[in-house]
Every structure is written in C-alpha cells, then in structure tokens.
Coordinates of N, CA and C (backbone and C1' of nucleotides) in Angstrom, one line a residue:
Chain A
M244 N 105.4 79.4 14.6 CA 105.0 78.7 13.4 C 103.7 77.9 13.7
N245 N 102.8 78.0 12.7 CA 101.5 77.3 12.8 C 101.4 76.1 11.8
Y246 N 100.4 75.2 12.1 CA 100.3 74.0 11.3 C 98.8 74.0 10.8
W247 N 98.7 73.4 9.6 CA 97.4 73.4 8.9 C 97.3 72.1 8.2
L248 N 96.0 71.9 7.7 CA 95.8 70.7 6.8 C 94.9 71.3 5.7
M249 N 95.4 70.9 4.5 CA 94.7 71.4 3.3 C 94.3 70.2 2.4
K250 N 93.0 70.1 2.1 CA 92.5 69.0 1.3 C 92.6 69.3 -0.2
T251 N 92.8 68.3 -0.9 CA 92.7 68.5 -2.4 C 92.4 67.1 -3.0
E252 N 91.7 67.2 -4.2 CA 91.4 66.0 -4.9 C 92.5 65.8 -5.9
P253 N 93.2 64.7 -5.8 CA 94.3 64.5 -6.7 C 93.9 64.4 -8.1
S254 N 92.7 64.1 -8.4 CA 92.3 64.0 -9.8 C 92.2 65.5 -10.4
V255 N 92.2 66.4 -9.5 CA 92.2 67.8 -9.9 C 93.6 68.4 -9.8
Y256 N 94.1 68.3 -8.6 CA 95.5 68.7 -8.3 C 96.0 68.0 -7.0
G257 N 97.0 67.2 -7.2 CA 97.5 66.4 -6.1 C 98.9 66.8 -5.8
I258 N 99.5 66.0 -4.8 CA 100.8 66.3 -4.4 C 101.8 66.1 -5.5
D259 N 101.5 65.2 -6.4 CA 102.4 65.0 -7.6 C 102.5 66.2 -8.5
D260 N 101.3 66.8 -8.6 CA 101.3 68.1 -9.4 C 102.2 69.1 -8.8
L261 N 102.1 69.2 -7.5 CA 102.9 70.2 -6.8 C 104.4 69.9 -7.0
A262 N 104.7 68.6 -6.9 CA 106.1 68.1 -7.0 C 106.6 68.4 -8.4
A263 N 105.7 68.5 -9.4 CA 106.2 68.7 -10.8 C 106.4 70.2 -11.1
Q264 N 106.0 71.1 -10.2 CA 106.2 72.5 -10.5 C 107.7 72.9 -10.3
P265 N 108.0 74.0 -11.0 CA 109.4 74.6 -10.8 C 109.6 74.9 -9.3
D266 N 110.7 74.5 -8.8 CA 111.0 74.7 -7.3 C 109.9 74.0 -6.4
Q267 N 109.1 73.1 -7.0 CA 108.1 72.4 -6.3 C 107.2 73.4 -5.5
T268 N 107.0 74.6 -6.2 CA 106.2 75.6 -5.6 C 105.1 76.0 -6.5
D269 N 103.9 76.3 -5.9 CA 102.7 76.7 -6.7 C 101.8 77.5 -5.8
H270 N 100.9 78.2 -6.5 CA 99.8 78.9 -5.7 C 98.7 77.9 -5.5
W271 N 98.0 78.1 -4.3 CA 96.9 77.2 -3.9 C 95.6 77.9 -4.2
D272 N 95.1 77.7 -5.4 CA 93.9 78.5 -5.8 C 92.6 77.8 -5.7
G273 N 91.6 78.5 -5.9 CA 90.3 77.8 -6.0 C 89.5 77.7 -4.7
I274 N 90.0 78.3 -3.6 CA 89.3 78.2 -2.3 C 88.1 79.2 -2.4
R275 N 86.9 78.6 -2.3 CA 85.7 79.4 -2.5 C 84.8 79.2 -1.3
N276 N 85.4 79.3 -0.1 CA 84.6 79.1 1.1 C 85.2 80.1 2.1
Y277 N 84.3 80.9 2.8 CA 84.8 82.0 3.6 C 85.7 81.5 4.8
Q278 N 85.2 80.5 5.4 CA 86.0 80.0 6.6 C 87.4 79.5 6.2
A279 N 87.4 78.8 5.1 CA 88.7 78.3 4.6 C 89.6 79.5 4.2
R280 N 89.0 80.5 3.5 CA 89.7 81.7 3.1 C 90.3 82.4 4.3
N281 N 89.5 82.5 5.4 CA 89.9 83.2 6.6 C 91.1 82.5 7.2
Y282 N 91.0 81.2 7.2 CA 92.2 80.5 7.8 C 93.4 80.7 6.9
M283 N 93.2 80.8 5.6 CA 94.3 81.0 4.7 C 95.0 82.4 5.0
R284 N 94.1 83.3 5.3 CA 94.6 84.7 5.6 C 95.5 84.7 6.8
Q285 N 95.3 83.7 7.7 CA 96.1 83.7 8.9 C 97.4 83.0 8.7
M286 N 97.6 82.4 7.6 CA 98.8 81.6 7.3 C 100.0 82.6 7.2
K287 N 101.1 82.1 7.8 CA 102.4 82.9 7.8 C 103.4 82.1 7.0
K288 N 104.3 82.9 6.5 CA 105.5 82.3 5.8 C 106.2 81.3 6.8
G289 N 106.4 80.1 6.3 CA 107.1 79.1 7.2 C 106.1 78.2 7.8
D290 N 104.8 78.5 7.9 CA 103.9 77.6 8.4 C 103.9 76.3 7.6
R291 N 103.6 75.2 8.3 CA 103.7 73.9 7.7 C 102.2 73.4 7.4
V292 N 102.1 72.6 6.3 CA 100.8 72.2 5.9 C 100.8 70.8 5.5
F293 N 99.9 70.0 6.1 CA 99.7 68.6 5.6 C 98.8 68.7 4.4
I294 N 99.3 68.0 3.4 CA 98.5 67.8 2.1 C 97.7 66.5 2.2
Y295 N 96.4 66.7 2.1 CA 95.4 65.6 2.3 C 94.7 65.4 1.0
H296 N 94.7 64.1 0.6 CA 94.0 63.7 -0.7 C 92.6 63.2 -0.3
S297 N 91.6 63.9 -0.9 CA 90.2 63.5 -0.7 C 89.6 62.9 -2.0
N298 N 88.5 62.3 -1.8 CA 87.8 61.7 -3.0 C 88.6 60.7 -3.7
V299 N 89.3 59.9 -3.0 CA 90.1 58.8 -3.5 C 89.8 57.5 -2.7
K300 N 90.2 56.4 -3.2 CA 89.9 55.1 -2.5 C 90.5 55.1 -1.1
E301 N 91.7 55.7 -1.0 CA 92.3 55.7 0.4 C 92.6 57.2 0.8
P302 N 91.6 57.9 1.3 CA 91.8 59.3 1.6 C 92.8 59.4 2.8
G303 N 93.6 60.4 2.8 CA 94.6 60.6 3.9 C 95.6 61.6 3.6
I304 N 96.6 61.7 4.5 CA 97.7 62.7 4.4 C 98.8 62.1 3.6
V305 N 99.3 62.8 2.6 CA 100.3 62.3 1.7 C 101.6 63.0 1.8
G306 N 101.7 64.1 2.5 CA 102.9 64.8 2.6 C 102.8 66.2 3.2
I307 N 103.9 67.0 3.1 CA 104.0 68.2 3.8 C 104.4 69.3 2.8
A308 N 103.8 70.5 3.0 CA 104.2 71.7 2.2 C 104.5 72.8 3.2
E309 N 105.1 73.9 2.7 CA 105.4 75.0 3.5 C 104.9 76.3 2.8
V310 N 104.3 77.2 3.6 CA 103.8 78.4 3.1 C 105.0 79.3 2.7
V311 N 105.1 79.7 1.5 CA 106.2 80.6 1.0 C 105.8 82.0 0.6
R312 N 104.5 82.1 0.5 CA 104.0 83.5 0.2 C 102.6 83.6 0.9
E313 N 102.4 84.6 1.7 CA 101.2 84.8 2.4 C 100.0 85.3 1.5
A314 N 98.8 85.2 2.0 CA 97.6 85.4 1.2 C 97.7 86.7 0.3
Y315 N 97.2 86.4 -0.9 CA 97.1 87.5 -1.9 C 95.9 87.1 -2.8
P316 N 95.4 88.1 -3.6 CA 94.1 87.8 -4.3 C 94.3 86.6 -5.3
D317 N 93.2 85.8 -5.3 CA 93.2 84.6 -6.2 C 92.7 85.1 -7.5
F318 N 93.6 85.2 -8.4 CA 93.2 85.8 -9.7 C 92.4 84.9 -10.6
T319 N 92.3 83.6 -10.2 CA 91.5 82.7 -11.1 C 90.0 83.1 -10.9
A320 N 89.7 83.8 -9.9 CA 88.3 84.3 -9.7 C 87.9 85.3 -10.8
W321 N 88.9 85.9 -11.4 CA 88.6 87.0 -12.4 C 88.6 86.4 -13.8
D322 N 88.9 85.2 -14.0 CA 89.0 84.6 -15.3 C 87.7 83.8 -15.7
P323 N 87.0 84.4 -16.6 CA 85.7 83.7 -17.0 C 85.9 82.3 -17.5
E324 N 87.1 82.0 -18.0 CA 87.4 80.7 -18.5 C 87.7 79.7 -17.4
S325 N 88.0 80.2 -16.2 CA 88.3 79.3 -15.1 C 87.1 78.7 -14.4
K326 N 87.3 77.5 -13.9 CA 86.2 76.8 -13.2 C 86.0 77.5 -11.9
Y327 N 86.9 78.3 -11.5 CA 86.8 79.0 -10.2 C 86.3 80.4 -10.4
Y328 N 85.9 80.8 -11.6 CA 85.4 82.1 -11.9 C 84.3 82.6 -10.9
D329 N 84.5 83.8 -10.4 CA 83.4 84.3 -9.5 C 83.2 85.8 -9.9
P330 N 82.2 86.1 -10.6 CA 82.0 87.5 -11.1 C 81.9 88.5 -10.0
K331 N 81.6 88.0 -8.8 CA 81.5 89.0 -7.6 C 82.9 89.4 -7.1
S332 N 83.9 88.7 -7.6 CA 85.3 89.1 -7.2 C 85.9 89.9 -8.3
T333 N 86.5 91.0 -8.0 CA 87.1 91.8 -9.0 C 88.5 92.2 -8.6
P334 N 89.4 92.6 -9.5 CA 90.7 93.1 -9.1 C 90.6 94.3 -8.1
E335 N 89.6 95.1 -8.3 CA 89.4 96.3 -7.4 C 89.0 95.8 -6.0
N336 N 88.2 94.8 -6.0 CA 87.6 94.3 -4.7 C 87.6 92.8 -4.7
P337 N 88.8 92.2 -4.5 CA 88.9 90.8 -4.5 C 88.3 90.1 -3.4
R338 N 87.6 89.0 -3.6 CA 86.8 88.3 -2.6 C 87.6 87.1 -2.1
W339 N 88.4 86.5 -3.0 CA 89.1 85.3 -2.6 C 90.6 85.4 -2.6
D340 N 91.3 84.7 -1.7 CA 92.7 84.7 -1.6 C 93.3 83.4 -1.9
M341 N 94.6 83.4 -2.1 CA 95.4 82.2 -2.2 C 96.7 82.4 -1.5
V342 N 97.4 81.3 -1.3 CA 98.8 81.4 -0.8 C 99.7 80.6 -1.7
D343 N 101.0 80.8 -1.6 CA 101.9 79.9 -2.4 C 102.5 78.9 -1.4
V344 N 102.7 77.7 -1.8 CA 103.3 76.7 -1.0 C 104.3 75.9 -1.8
R345 N 105.3 75.4 -1.0 CA 106.4 74.6 -1.6 C 106.4 73.2 -1.0
L346 N 106.5 72.2 -1.8 CA 106.5 70.9 -1.3 C 107.8 70.7 -0.4
V347 N 107.6 70.1 0.8 CA 108.7 69.9 1.7 C 109.0 68.4 1.7
E348 N 108.0 67.6 1.7 CA 108.2 66.1 1.8 C 107.0 65.4 1.3
R349 N 107.3 64.4 0.5 CA 106.2 63.5 0.1 C 106.4 62.2 0.9
F350 N 105.3 61.8 1.7 CA 105.5 60.7 2.5 C 105.6 59.4 1.7
P351 N 106.4 58.4 2.3 CA 106.6 57.1 1.6 C 105.2 56.4 1.5
R352 N 104.3 56.7 2.3 CA 103.0 56.1 2.3 C 101.9 57.1 2.7
T353 N 100.7 56.8 2.4 CA 99.6 57.7 2.9 C 99.3 57.4 4.4
I354 N 99.2 58.4 5.2 CA 98.6 58.2 6.5 C 97.1 58.4 6.4
T355 N 96.4 57.2 6.4 CA 95.1 57.2 6.0 C 94.1 57.9 7.0
L356 N 93.0 58.3 6.5 CA 91.9 58.8 7.3 C 91.5 57.8 8.4
E357 N 91.5 56.5 7.9 CA 91.2 55.4 8.8 C 92.1 55.4 10.1
E358 N 93.4 55.6 9.8 CA 94.3 55.7 10.9 C 94.1 56.9 11.8
L359 N 93.8 58.0 11.2 CA 93.5 59.2 12.0 C 92.3 59.0 12.9
K360 N 91.3 58.4 12.3 CA 90.1 58.2 13.0 C 90.3 57.2 14.2
A361 N 91.2 56.3 14.0 CA 91.4 55.2 15.0 C 92.2 55.8 16.2
D362 N 92.7 56.9 16.1 CA 93.6 57.5 17.2 C 92.8 58.5 18.1
P363 N 92.5 58.1 19.3 CA 91.7 58.9 20.2 C 92.4 60.3 20.4
E364 N 93.7 60.4 20.3 CA 94.4 61.6 20.5 C 94.1 62.6 19.3
L365 N 93.5 62.1 18.3 CA 93.3 63.0 17.1 C 91.8 63.3 16.9
A366 N 91.0 62.9 18.0 CA 89.5 63.0 17.8 C 89.1 64.4 17.6
D367 N 89.9 65.4 18.0 CA 89.5 66.8 17.9 C 89.7 67.4 16.5
M368 N 90.5 66.6 15.7 CA 90.8 67.1 14.4 C 89.5 67.2 13.5
K369 N 89.4 68.3 12.8 CA 88.2 68.5 12.0 C 88.1 67.4 10.9
V370 N 89.2 67.0 10.4 CA 89.1 66.1 9.3 C 88.5 64.7 9.6
V371 N 88.6 64.4 10.9 CA 88.0 63.1 11.2 C 86.6 63.2 11.6
Q372 N 86.0 64.4 11.7 CA 84.7 64.5 12.2 C 83.7 64.4 11.1
K373 N 82.6 63.8 11.4 CA 81.5 63.5 10.4 C 81.0 64.8 9.8
G374 N 80.8 64.8 8.5 CA 80.2 65.9 7.8 C 81.1 67.1 7.6
N375 N 82.4 67.0 8.0 CA 83.3 68.1 7.8 C 83.6 68.3 6.3
R376 N 83.4 69.5 5.9 CA 83.7 69.7 4.5 C 84.8 70.8 4.3
L377 N 85.2 71.4 5.4 CA 86.1 72.5 5.3 C 87.5 72.0 4.7
S378 N 87.9 72.8 3.7 CA 89.1 72.3 3.0 C 90.4 72.8 3.6
I379 N 90.3 73.7 4.5 CA 91.5 74.2 5.2 C 91.2 74.2 6.7
T380 N 92.0 73.5 7.5 CA 91.7 73.5 9.0 C 93.1 73.6 9.7
P381 N 93.0 74.2 10.9 CA 94.2 74.3 11.7 C 94.5 73.0 12.3
V382 N 95.8 72.7 12.6 CA 96.3 71.5 13.3 C 97.1 72.0 14.4
T383 N 97.0 71.4 15.6 CA 97.8 71.8 16.7 C 99.2 71.1 16.6
E384 N 100.1 71.7 17.4 CA 101.5 71.1 17.3 C 101.5 69.7 17.8
A385 N 100.7 69.4 18.8 CA 100.6 68.0 19.4 C 100.0 67.1 18.3
Q386 N 99.0 67.5 17.6 CA 98.4 66.7 16.6 C 99.5 66.5 15.4
W387 N 100.1 67.5 15.1 CA 101.2 67.4 14.0 C 102.2 66.4 14.4
R388 N 102.7 66.4 15.6 CA 103.8 65.5 16.0 C 103.2 64.0 16.0
R389 N 102.0 64.0 16.6 CA 101.4 62.7 16.7 C 101.2 62.0 15.3
I390 N 100.8 62.8 14.4 CA 100.6 62.3 13.0 C 101.9 61.8 12.4
L391 N 103.0 62.7 12.6 CA 104.3 62.4 12.0 C 104.8 61.1 12.6
S392 N 104.5 60.8 13.8 CA 105.0 59.6 14.5 C 104.5 58.4 13.9
K393 N 103.5 58.5 13.1 CA 102.9 57.3 12.5 C 103.6 56.8 11.3
L394 N 104.5 57.6 10.8 CA 105.2 57.2 9.6 C 106.2 56.0 9.8
Chain B
dG200 P 78.0 56.3 -12.0 O5' 76.7 56.1 -11.0 C5' 76.4 54.7 -10.7 C4' 75.9 54.7 -9.3 C3' 74.9 55.8 -9.0 O3' 73.9 55.3 -8.2 C1' 76.7 55.9 -7.5
dC201 P 72.6 56.1 -7.8 O5' 72.9 56.2 -6.2 C5' 73.1 55.0 -5.5 C4' 73.3 55.3 -4.0 C3' 72.3 56.4 -3.6 O3' 71.7 55.9 -2.3 C1' 74.5 57.1 -3.1
dC202 P 70.4 56.6 -1.7 O5' 71.0 57.6 -0.7 C5' 71.9 57.1 0.3 C4' 72.6 58.3 1.0 C3' 71.6 59.4 1.3 O3' 71.9 60.0 2.5 C1' 73.5 60.2 0.2
dA203 P 70.7 60.1 3.6 O5' 71.5 60.6 4.9 C5' 72.7 59.9 5.3 C4' 73.7 60.9 5.7 C3' 73.1 62.1 6.5 O3' 74.1 62.3 7.6 C1' 74.3 62.9 4.6
dA204 P 73.8 63.4 8.7 O5' 74.7 64.6 8.2 C5' 76.1 64.4 8.2 C4' 76.7 65.7 7.6 C3' 76.2 67.0 8.2 O3' 77.3 67.7 8.7 C1' 76.0 67.1 5.9
dC205 P 77.2 68.9 9.6 O5' 77.4 70.1 8.6 C5' 78.6 70.2 7.8 C4' 78.3 71.1 6.6 C3' 77.8 72.5 7.0 O3' 78.8 73.4 6.9 C1' 76.8 71.6 5.0
dG206 P 78.7 74.9 7.2 O5' 78.6 75.5 5.8 C5' 79.6 75.3 4.8 C4' 79.3 76.1 3.6 C3' 78.9 77.5 3.8 O3' 79.5 78.3 2.7 C1' 77.1 76.4 2.7
dT207 P 79.2 79.9 2.6 O5' 78.1 79.9 1.5 C5' 78.3 79.3 0.3 C4' 77.2 79.6 -0.7 C3' 76.7 81.0 -0.7 O3' 76.6 81.4 -2.1 C1' 74.9 79.6 -0.3
dT208 P 76.3 82.8 -2.6 O5' 74.8 82.7 -3.1 C5' 74.5 81.6 -3.9 C4' 73.0 81.6 -4.1 C3' 72.3 83.0 -4.3 O3' 71.7 82.9 -5.6 C1' 71.2 81.8 -2.7
dG209 P 71.1 84.3 -6.3 O5' 69.6 84.3 -5.8 C5' 68.8 83.1 -6.0 C4' 67.5 83.3 -5.3 C3' 66.9 84.8 -5.5 O3' 65.5 84.7 -5.6 C1' 67.1 84.2 -3.2
dG210 P 64.7 85.8 -6.4 O5' 63.2 85.4 -6.0 C5' 62.9 84.0 -5.9 C4' 61.9 83.9 -4.7 C3' 60.8 85.0 -4.6 O3' 59.6 84.4 -4.3 C1' 62.0 84.8 -2.6
dC211 P 58.2 85.1 -4.5 O5' 57.9 85.7 -3.0 C5' 57.5 84.8 -2.0 C4' 57.7 85.4 -0.7 C3' 57.1 86.8 -0.6 O3' 55.7 86.7 -0.2 C1' 59.1 86.6 0.7
Chain C
dG35 P 68.9 91.2 10.3 O5' 67.4 90.7 10.1 C5' 66.5 90.3 11.2 C4' 65.8 89.0 10.7 C3' 66.7 87.8 10.8 O3' 65.8 86.7 11.2 C1' 65.9 88.1 8.6
dC36 P 66.2 85.5 11.9 O5' 65.2 84.5 11.1 C5' 63.8 84.8 11.1 C4' 63.2 84.0 10.0 C3' 63.6 82.6 9.9 O3' 62.4 81.8 9.9 C1' 63.9 83.5 7.8
dC37 P 62.4 80.2 10.3 O5' 62.5 79.5 8.9 C5' 61.6 79.8 7.9 C4' 62.1 79.2 6.6 C3' 62.8 77.9 6.7 O3' 62.4 77.1 5.6 C1' 64.1 79.3 5.6
dA38 P 61.7 75.7 5.8 O5' 61.2 75.3 4.3 C5' 60.5 76.3 3.6 C4' 61.0 76.3 2.2 C3' 61.3 74.9 1.6 O3' 60.9 74.9 0.3 C1' 63.3 76.2 1.5
dA39 P 61.0 73.5 -0.6 O5' 62.2 73.9 -1.6 C5' 62.2 75.1 -2.3 C4' 63.5 75.3 -3.1 C3' 63.9 74.0 -3.7 O3' 64.3 74.4 -5.1 C1' 65.7 74.9 -2.4
dC40 P 64.7 73.2 -6.1 O5' 66.2 73.4 -6.2 C5' 66.8 74.7 -6.4 C4' 68.2 74.7 -6.1 C3' 69.0 73.5 -6.7 O3' 69.9 74.0 -7.6 C1' 69.7 74.0 -4.4
dG41 P 70.8 73.0 -8.5 O5' 72.2 73.2 -7.9 C5' 72.7 74.5 -7.6 C4' 74.1 74.4 -7.0 C3' 74.9 73.2 -7.6 O3' 76.3 73.7 -7.6 C1' 74.6 72.8 -5.3
dT42 P 77.5 72.8 -8.1 O5' 78.2 72.4 -6.7 C5' 78.5 73.4 -5.8 C4' 79.2 72.8 -4.7 C3' 80.3 71.7 -5.0 O3' 81.4 72.0 -4.2 C1' 78.7 70.8 -3.5
dT43 P 82.8 71.3 -4.5 O5' 83.0 70.4 -3.1 C5' 82.7 71.1 -1.9 C4' 82.7 70.0 -0.8 C3' 83.8 69.0 -0.9 O3' 84.4 68.9 0.3 C1' 81.7 67.9 -0.7
dG44 P 85.9 68.3 0.5 O5' 85.5 66.8 0.8 C5' 84.8 66.4 2.0 C4' 84.5 65.0 1.9 C3' 85.6 64.1 1.3 O3' 85.6 62.9 2.1 C1' 83.5 63.7 0.2
dG45 P 86.9 62.1 2.3 O5' 86.4 61.0 3.2 C5' 85.5 61.3 4.3 C4' 84.4 60.3 4.5 C3' 84.9 58.8 4.4 O3' 84.2 58.1 5.4 C1' 83.3 59.2 2.7
dC46 P 84.8 56.7 5.9 O5' 83.9 55.7 5.0 C5' 82.5 55.6 5.3 C4' 81.8 54.9 4.1 C3' 82.5 53.7 3.7 O3' 82.1 52.6 4.4 C1' 81.6 54.9 1.8

DNA sequence: GCCAACGTTGGC
DNA sequence: GCCAACGTTGGC
C-alpha cells in the first residue's frame, strides 16, 4: 500500500463535499498537470490519501481518503461546459486521468501546514517546500505515521 | 491583494 | 530547441 497527499481548494471542492457524496465516494477530477497525473496513474486500490485544503486561512491536512478505483480517463476534459475542458483530450485519445476515492476519516482538527513545517522529520515532504505547486505528491510510510501521531 | 515560483505555450 | 511571455498556484 502506498500513501499520497492531494491538495484541494475547499471553496471548489473540499472534504465536506466528499463526505456529502453517496457512499462518501467521488471521482477526483480536474488534474491538469502531467506530474500529478503520472502520480495518479501509480495509485492502487487501497492506497491512502491525505486530503489537504489549500488557499484557506489555515491550510493543512483535514482527513484521509482511500483509492477505490484506479486511474481512468477524466471525462470533464471532454465537456466544453466544464472549467476543466481541454480540447486536446478526446475520448479516443484521453490526456487526463482521474481516480475514485472514498472518505475514510475526517480529522477532528486540521493538521496545519505550520505544524508540518515545524517538524524536521517532515522536511522532505513536497508540501512544506517553498514554491511547491504540485497537487498530488507521494508520502512515505514514516511521514504518514508521523503526521497521524500529531492528532 | 500581492507576488514568488513554477508549468505551458508559441514565435523564432 | 530555446526562451520570453503568460497564466496559475497558493502562502502570506
């Protein structure tokens, strides 16, 4: 099993939106960055994902989801009405993928970016590094446990 | 709202 | 294939 961190802006789609879905399961669409897409393609059923809220007063990790369906074409790229529309992606030759995730746990509090940055053991995490914009990053098992221990 | 960092685009 | 211009991300 592998671990990941996925960023999202709660004003667009947050953990509460995931919680509101039937079976608390939804597809994770809108990834339009090749590196993030490639990470997503590596995700396996059962992998665990930290849900991270960005662009808010207190950015940080708010809960855990689980991969329930591995990468398949992101159909929002084919929809001219979608904000994620990409005319270069077609059903015949899809450029972007998504996965399905199910909410596992909503944390009682946010594990803030500030906390993550303050922990030397987490200095290698992409999310604490300056200028990082990648919305999907791998997390090691040691980092995963370290973060959970903060709750 | 600002702006640094970064990815992508397109002219050459 | 280079690189300037542009758009986006996301912390602050």
